[in-house]
Short mmCIF file of C-alpha atoms in Angstrom, two decimals:
data_model
loop_
_atom_site.label_atom_id
_atom_site.label_comp_id
_atom_site.label_asym_id
_atom_site.label_seq_id
_atom_site.Cartn_x
_atom_site.Cartn_y
_atom_site.Cartn_z
CA UNK Y 76 109.32 14.15 117.69
CA UNK Y 77 109.60 16.84 120.31
CA UNK Y 78 112.91 17.20 122.18
CA UNK Y 79 113.30 16.18 125.88
CA UNK Y 80 113.04 19.96 126.70
CA UNK Y 81 109.58 20.30 125.28
CA UNK Y 82 106.86 17.56 125.06
CA UNK Y 83 103.12 17.51 124.71
CA UNK Y 84 100.58 14.67 124.73
CA UNK Y 85 98.67 15.24 121.54
CA UNK Y 86 95.96 14.80 120.70
CA UNK Y 87 94.29 15.13 124.06
CA UNK Y 88 90.52 15.31 124.04
CA UNK Y 89 88.95 17.78 126.44
CA UNK Y 90 85.54 18.95 127.31
CA UNK Y 91 84.40 21.35 130.03
CA UNK Y 92 83.19 19.45 133.07
CA UNK Y 93 81.01 20.05 136.03
CA UNK Y 94 83.40 18.52 138.48
CA UNK Y 95 87.25 18.31 138.35
CA UNK Y 96 87.51 14.63 139.19
CA UNK Y 97 84.83 13.25 136.97
CA UNK Y 98 85.67 15.78 134.18
CA UNK Y 99 89.29 14.74 134.26
CA UNK Y 100 88.45 11.11 134.24
CA UNK Y 101 86.13 11.49 131.34
CA UNK Y 102 88.89 13.11 129.27
CA UNK Y 103 91.44 10.48 130.24
CA UNK Y 104 89.07 7.70 129.25
CA UNK Y 105 88.41 9.16 125.82
CA UNK Y 106 92.24 9.73 125.47
CA UNK Y 107 92.75 6.02 126.20
CA UNK Y 108 90.10 5.15 123.55
CA UNK Y 109 87.76 3.54 126.07
CA UNK Y 110 84.01 3.77 126.42
CA UNK Y 111 80.67 1.99 125.84
CA UNK Y 112 79.28 2.67 122.39
CA UNK Y 113 81.50 5.79 122.28
CA UNK Y 114 83.23 7.93 124.81
CA UNK Y 115 81.54 8.17 128.17
CA UNK Y 116 79.97 11.44 129.37
CA UNK Y 117 80.89 12.92 132.66
CA UNK Y 118 77.73 11.76 134.47
CA UNK Y 119 78.47 8.10 133.54
CA UNK Y 120 82.00 8.49 134.81
CA UNK Y 121 80.77 9.92 138.13
CA UNK Y 122 78.20 7.27 138.50
CA UNK Y 123 80.72 4.51 137.97
CA UNK Y 124 83.02 5.91 140.47
CA UNK Y 125 80.63 5.05 143.24
CA UNK Y 126 81.67 8.31 144.97
CA UNK Y 127 78.41 9.72 145.93
CA UNK Y 128 78.43 10.64 149.62
CA UNK Y 129 77.75 13.59 151.95
CA UNK Y 130 79.73 15.38 154.70
CA UNK Y 131 78.48 18.32 156.64
CA UNK Y 132 80.47 20.30 159.19
CA UNK Y 133 79.70 23.49 161.34
CA UNK Y 134 82.87 24.49 163.16
CA UNK Y 135 84.01 27.93 164.19
CA UNK Y 136 87.63 26.74 163.75
CA UNK Y 137 87.09 26.57 160.04
CA UNK Y 138 86.86 29.51 157.66
CA UNK Y 139 84.30 29.57 156.47
CA UNK Y 140 82.70 27.94 159.50
CA UNK Y 141 80.56 25.51 157.47
CA UNK Y 142 81.61 22.78 155.03
CA UNK Y 143 79.31 20.72 152.80
CA UNK Y 144 80.47 18.26 150.10
CA UNK Y 145 78.51 15.61 148.22
CA UNK Y 146 81.25 13.15 147.19
CA UNK Y 147 83.76 10.75 148.77
CA UNK Y 148 87.52 11.16 148.70
CA UNK Y 149 88.63 8.29 146.59
CA UNK Y 150 87.02 8.92 143.15
CA UNK Y 151 90.53 9.25 141.53
CA UNK Y 152 91.42 5.73 142.47
CA UNK Y 153 88.01 3.90 142.79
CA UNK Y 154 86.90 4.84 139.23
CA UNK Y 155 89.96 3.57 137.30
CA UNK Y 156 90.40 0.53 139.51
CA UNK Y 157 86.76 -0.45 138.96
CA UNK Y 158 87.34 -0.23 135.28
CA UNK Y 159 90.39 -2.53 135.42
CA UNK Y 160 93.14 0.04 135.52
CA UNK Y 161 96.22 -0.18 137.67
CA UNK Y 162 96.68 2.93 139.88
CA UNK Y 163 99.73 4.07 141.81
CA UNK Y 164 99.41 7.18 143.99
CA UNK Y 165 102.60 9.09 144.60
CA UNK Y 166 103.08 11.92 147.06
CA UNK Y 167 106.19 13.77 148.24
CA UNK Y 168 107.30 17.10 149.86
CA UNK Y 169 110.15 17.26 147.45
CA UNK Y 170 109.17 19.50 144.45
CA UNK Y 171 111.87 18.05 142.24
CA UNK Y 172 110.71 14.55 142.90
CA UNK Y 173 107.04 15.53 142.29
CA UNK Y 174 107.84 17.26 138.94
CA UNK Y 175 109.98 14.29 137.79
CA UNK Y 176 106.94 12.04 138.14
CA UNK Y 177 104.90 14.29 135.88
CA UNK Y 178 107.70 14.84 133.44
CA UNK Y 179 108.44 11.10 133.18
CA UNK Y 180 104.71 10.34 132.48
CA UNK Y 181 104.48 12.97 129.73
CA UNK Y 182 107.77 11.69 128.12
CA UNK Y 183 106.11 8.16 128.04
CA UNK Y 184 103.26 9.79 126.15
CA UNK Y 185 100.84 9.71 129.05
CA UNK Y 186 98.94 12.76 130.54
CA UNK Y 187 99.60 13.19 134.28
CA UNK Y 188 96.59 13.56 136.77
CA UNK Y 189 97.69 15.62 139.82
CA UNK Y 190 96.34 17.58 142.72
CA UNK Y 191 96.59 21.35 142.78
CA UNK Y 192 95.28 24.17 145.02
CA UNK Y 193 92.75 26.25 143.15
CA UNK Y 194 93.91 29.32 145.07
CA UNK Y 195 97.30 29.01 143.50
CA UNK Y 196 96.33 28.42 139.95
CA UNK Y 197 96.64 31.73 138.18
CA UNK Y 198 94.04 31.18 135.50
CA UNK Y 199 91.28 30.45 138.08
CA UNK Y 200 91.65 33.78 139.88
CA UNK Y 201 90.00 32.54 143.16
CA UNK Y 202 90.89 33.22 146.74
CA UNK Y 203 89.15 30.12 148.25
CA UNK Y 204 91.63 27.34 148.97
CA UNK Y 205 90.93 23.77 147.91
CA UNK Y 206 93.93 21.62 147.68
CA UNK Y 207 92.34 18.44 146.17
CA UNK Y 208 91.51 19.96 142.80
CA UNK Y 209 92.24 17.58 139.90
CA UNK Y 210 94.01 18.87 136.91
CA UNK Y 211 95.82 17.12 134.02
CA UNK Y 212 99.27 18.09 132.93
CA UNK Y 213 99.70 17.14 129.20
CA UNK Y 214 102.89 19.00 128.36
CA UNK Y 215 105.96 20.98 129.43
CA UNK Y 216 108.32 23.51 127.92
CA UNK Y 217 111.64 23.86 129.74
CA UNK Y 218 112.81 26.82 127.67
CA UNK Y 219 109.86 28.95 128.71
CA UNK Y 220 109.22 27.24 132.02
CA UNK Y 221 105.64 26.56 131.15
CA UNK Y 222 103.39 23.59 131.90
CA UNK Y 223 100.44 22.68 129.70
CA UNK Y 224 97.42 22.15 132.02
CA UNK Y 225 93.88 20.96 131.27
CA UNK Y 226 91.24 21.85 133.83
CA UNK Y 227 87.48 20.93 133.85
CA UNK Y 228 86.75 24.63 134.36
CA UNK Y 229 88.48 25.96 131.32
CA UNK Y 230 87.82 25.09 127.69
CA UNK Y 231 91.47 25.65 126.46
CA UNK Y 232 94.71 24.24 127.55
CA UNK Y 233 96.20 26.65 130.16
CA UNK Y 234 99.88 27.68 130.10
CA UNK Y 235 100.99 27.68 133.71
CA UNK Y 236 104.46 28.84 134.85
CA UNK Y 237 106.49 26.06 136.49
CA UNK Y 238 106.73 28.10 139.80
CA UNK Y 239 103.02 28.70 139.95
CA UNK Y 240 102.26 25.01 139.36
CA UNK Y 241 104.74 23.93 141.95
CA UNK Y 242 103.21 26.24 144.51
CA UNK Y 243 99.76 24.86 143.68
CA UNK Y 244 101.16 21.31 144.04
CA UNK Y 245 102.79 22.01 147.42
CA UNK Y 246 99.88 23.79 149.10
CA UNK Y 247 99.30 23.33 152.82
CA UNK Y 248 95.66 24.46 152.37
CA UNK Y 249 92.22 23.01 153.08
CA UNK Y 250 91.41 20.09 153.36
CA UNK Y 251 94.85 18.42 153.25
CA UNK Y 252 98.44 19.23 152.04
CA UNK Y 253 98.66 18.70 148.35
CA UNK Y 254 102.10 17.06 148.58
CA UNK Y 255 102.70 17.01 144.81
CA UNK Y 256 100.18 14.14 144.58
CA UNK Y 257 100.37 12.26 141.22
CA UNK Y 258 98.05 9.48 140.14
CA UNK Y 259 99.91 7.11 137.78
CA UNK Y 260 97.13 5.30 135.91
CA UNK Y 261 97.65 2.36 133.48
CA UNK Y 262 94.40 1.95 131.65
CA UNK Y 263 93.22 -1.46 130.45
CA UNK Y 264 92.93 -2.45 126.78
CA UNK Y 265 89.14 -2.69 127.17
CA UNK Y 266 86.65 -1.91 129.80
CA UNK Y 267 84.64 -4.48 131.95
CA UNK Y 268 80.98 -5.28 131.57
CA UNK Y 269 78.97 -2.12 132.28
CA UNK Y 270 76.36 -4.05 134.26
CA UNK Y 271 78.96 -5.54 136.66
CA UNK Y 272 80.80 -2.22 137.04
CA UNK Y 273 77.56 -0.16 137.60
CA UNK Y 274 76.20 -2.60 140.22
CA UNK Y 275 79.47 -2.38 142.21
CA UNK Y 276 79.36 1.42 141.97
CA UNK Y 277 75.80 1.70 143.10
CA UNK Y 278 76.49 -0.62 146.00
CA UNK Y 279 79.50 1.45 147.05
CA UNK Y 280 77.62 4.61 147.06
CA UNK Y 281 74.78 3.14 149.06
CA UNK Y 282 77.27 1.74 151.64
CA UNK Y 283 78.99 5.13 151.90
CA UNK Y 284 75.74 6.91 152.59
CA UNK Y 285 74.67 4.47 155.25
CA UNK Y 286 77.97 4.64 157.09
CA UNK Y 287 78.80 7.60 159.34
CA UNK Y 288 82.24 7.80 160.81
CA UNK Y 289 82.21 11.55 161.05
CA UNK Y 290 84.35 13.83 158.92
CA UNK Y 291 88.00 14.04 160.12
CA UNK Y 292 88.08 17.79 159.74
CA UNK Y 293 85.87 18.45 162.74
CA UNK Y 294 87.89 20.09 165.49
CA UNK Y 295 87.64 19.36 169.21
CA UNK Y 296 85.64 22.41 169.82
CA UNK Y 297 82.53 21.94 172.01
CA UNK Y 298 80.49 23.77 169.53
CA UNK Y 299 81.66 21.82 166.44
CA UNK Y 300 79.24 19.39 164.77
CA UNK Y 301 79.77 17.10 161.85
CA UNK Y 302 78.68 13.84 160.19
CA UNK Y 303 78.77 11.92 156.96
CA UNK Y 304 76.28 10.00 154.83
CA UNK Y 305 72.60 10.02 155.81
CA UNK Y 306 73.53 11.23 159.22
CA UNK Y 307 74.99 14.36 157.66
CA UNK Y 308 71.72 14.89 155.65
CA UNK Y 309 69.83 14.63 159.08
CA UNK Y 310 72.33 17.01 160.75
CA UNK Y 311 72.29 19.59 157.96
CA UNK Y 312 68.38 19.60 157.93
CA UNK Y 313 68.23 19.94 161.69
CA UNK Y 314 71.14 22.45 161.96
CA UNK Y 315 70.16 24.91 159.24
CA UNK Y 316 67.23 26.40 161.22
CA UNK Y 317 69.78 27.05 164.06
CA UNK Y 318 72.15 29.16 161.95
CA UNK Y 319 70.35 32.41 162.83
CA UNK Y 320 70.77 31.58 166.50
CA UNK Y 321 74.53 30.75 166.04
CA UNK Y 322 75.61 33.52 163.70
CA UNK Y 323 75.10 37.24 163.55
CA UNK Y 324 73.28 38.56 160.54
CA UNK Y 325 76.26 39.78 158.50
CA UNK Y 326 77.92 36.35 158.99
CA UNK Y 327 74.82 34.51 158.33
CA UNK Y 328 74.42 36.45 154.97
CA UNK Y 329 77.81 35.24 153.99
CA UNK Y 330 77.13 31.60 154.95
CA UNK Y 331 73.97 31.43 152.95
CA UNK Y 332 75.90 32.71 149.93
CA UNK Y 333 78.48 30.09 150.74
CA UNK Y 334 75.77 27.45 150.96
CA UNK Y 335 74.77 28.15 147.40
CA UNK Y 336 78.42 27.89 146.29
CA UNK Y 337 78.84 24.55 148.05
CA UNK Y 338 75.74 23.08 146.34
CA UNK Y 339 75.93 24.65 142.84
CA UNK Y 340 79.25 26.31 142.23
CA UNK Y 341 82.03 24.45 143.95
CA UNK Y 342 82.67 22.01 141.10
CA UNK Y 343 79.65 19.82 142.02
CA UNK Y 344 78.08 19.56 138.64
CA UNK Y 345 74.96 21.04 140.21
CA UNK Y 346 72.70 19.82 142.87
CA UNK Y 347 75.55 18.68 145.13
CA UNK Y 348 76.71 15.92 142.66
CA UNK Y 349 73.30 14.39 142.53
CA UNK Y 350 72.73 15.80 139.04
CA UNK Y 351 75.87 14.04 137.76
CA UNK Y 352 74.66 10.80 139.37
CA UNK Y 353 71.25 11.14 137.74
CA UNK Y 354 72.76 11.67 134.34
CA UNK Y 355 75.10 8.70 134.71
CA UNK Y 356 72.48 6.34 136.07
CA UNK Y 357 70.19 7.34 133.11
CA UNK Y 358 72.91 6.39 130.56
CA UNK Y 359 73.57 3.08 132.45
CA UNK Y 360 69.73 2.38 132.20
CA UNK Y 361 69.84 3.22 128.57
CA UNK Y 362 72.81 1.01 127.78
CA UNK Y 363 71.83 -1.98 129.89
CA UNK Y 364 68.00 -1.87 129.96
CA UNK Y 365 68.27 -1.71 133.77
CA UNK Y 366 65.09 -0.44 135.45
CA UNK Y 367 66.89 -0.25 138.80
CA UNK Y 368 69.47 2.11 137.35
CA UNK Y 369 66.55 4.19 135.95
CA UNK Y 370 64.99 4.36 139.45
CA UNK Y 371 68.42 5.61 140.77
CA UNK Y 372 68.34 8.39 138.06
CA UNK Y 373 64.86 9.52 139.00
CA UNK Y 374 65.58 9.53 142.71
CA UNK Y 375 68.96 11.35 142.25
CA UNK Y 376 67.30 14.00 140.04
CA UNK Y 377 64.75 14.64 142.73
CA UNK Y 378 67.49 15.05 145.29
CA UNK Y 379 69.49 17.32 142.93
CA UNK Y 380 66.46 19.52 142.38
CA UNK Y 381 65.72 19.89 146.16
CA UNK Y 382 69.46 20.69 147.03
CA UNK Y 383 69.30 23.31 144.20
CA UNK Y 384 66.12 24.80 145.54
CA UNK Y 385 67.78 25.08 149.05
CA UNK Y 386 70.68 26.88 147.44
CA UNK Y 387 68.39 29.12 145.44
CA UNK Y 388 66.48 30.18 148.49
CA UNK Y 389 69.72 30.73 150.35
CA UNK Y 390 71.07 33.23 147.77
CA UNK Y 391 70.90 37.05 148.11
CA UNK Y 392 67.59 38.29 146.66
CA UNK Y 393 67.02 41.42 148.73
CA UNK Y 394 65.35 39.41 151.65
CA UNK Y 395 66.89 39.56 155.02
CA UNK Y 396 69.34 36.83 155.83
CA UNK Y 397 67.13 35.38 158.57
CA UNK Y 398 64.18 35.09 156.22
CA UNK Y 399 66.26 33.37 153.62
CA UNK Y 400 67.62 30.96 156.11
CA UNK Y 401 64.14 30.05 157.30
CA UNK Y 402 62.90 29.42 153.75
CA UNK Y 403 65.94 27.41 152.87
CA UNK Y 404 65.49 25.36 156.05
CA UNK Y 405 61.88 24.66 155.14
CA UNK Y 406 62.86 22.98 151.96
CA UNK Y 407 65.97 21.37 153.48
CA UNK Y 408 63.60 19.54 155.87
CA UNK Y 409 62.42 17.31 152.97
CA UNK Y 410 65.98 16.11 152.23
CA UNK Y 411 66.31 13.29 154.72
CA UNK Y 412 63.33 11.47 153.15
CA UNK Y 413 64.55 12.05 149.58
CA UNK Y 414 68.03 10.98 150.35
CA UNK Y 415 66.83 7.79 152.00
CA UNK Y 416 64.88 7.07 148.91
CA UNK Y 417 67.98 7.49 146.89
CA UNK Y 418 69.91 5.15 149.05
CA UNK Y 419 67.24 2.52 148.76
CA UNK Y 420 67.41 2.93 144.96
CA UNK Y 421 71.15 2.60 144.98
CA UNK Y 422 70.95 -0.57 147.10
CA UNK Y 423 68.37 -2.09 144.75
CA UNK Y 424 70.45 -1.18 141.74
CA UNK Y 425 73.60 -2.69 143.37
CA UNK Y 426 71.77 -6.02 143.57
CA UNK Y 427 69.85 -5.81 140.33
CA UNK Y 428 69.67 -8.80 137.89
CA UNK Y 429 67.34 -7.53 135.12
CA UNK Y 430 70.07 -6.14 132.92
CA UNK Y 431 71.96 -7.06 129.78
CA UNK Y 432 75.80 -6.93 129.51
CA UNK Y 433 77.60 -4.19 127.57
CA UNK Y 434 81.19 -4.71 126.98
CA UNK Y 435 83.51 -2.42 125.02
#
């Protein structure tokens, strides 16, 4: 047994993931020995979280002045609670207290899911701040002041100095202060009926997309615009053609590159999280003979492909920025119809009855 000065949760299964939250949860479920006919893949985990959503903001008070995200903010609690886990969320501005939570979890033989700012994680080597990046701490070494960190973006366990990890966990960056946030999850002995869990997840995603309270990060600027859910899809499709009027060419060029990053590269799993949903819904349909889940998969795949096409047209290909914006906007105009079809499919799957139960 390792001493109290050094401890590692081992074995800990890990696979590369498309998104930090669903990738971390996939690993944690396999570590807990849970799944349906074997460990779940990341798409299934994302689909069961019910976290599909959309937020779009254009605000000169932000840097960059646009923000686009395709998931809601509560995946880390919604997914385990839907699967019967007990979840406690702890946050503090005291680094000693924050580290004590992680250390205690590892000493109990349990990996620790925490938030960290990607800009402060030395192995990622990025400048963009994102404070709500999920990582899993599976070990510590007091002698060498090193934490063992698992990240969806890296295949191997990362050795992160204590001071760097503390900085990443105390970030004041976008979108919210990290505050040493730690998710204490007590997984159940077995998972619930997949049919019941998937219906609830589909219904939650549909409800999120039909509600529009407006993203909280929009400033009070007269020029700021923002929305969530289907209203955000409409706003994005309507606003993208206006970018050339609002931004000079050099800024427009950077924003178009940023658009591609938001859709494909920013831990979305591709296609603004719609590709993950398509994969997960396909697995639910396969495991439960649910034709409504299959319809969600088909619709989500069409949405993902269209978001990816918008991103592809926006990227730098030698064409002037205004031309790229025009072409991307042309395809984006089809998104409101496609996203509404997806919401209707989610609503139908949330109320479906033609399924068979699958319990692990």
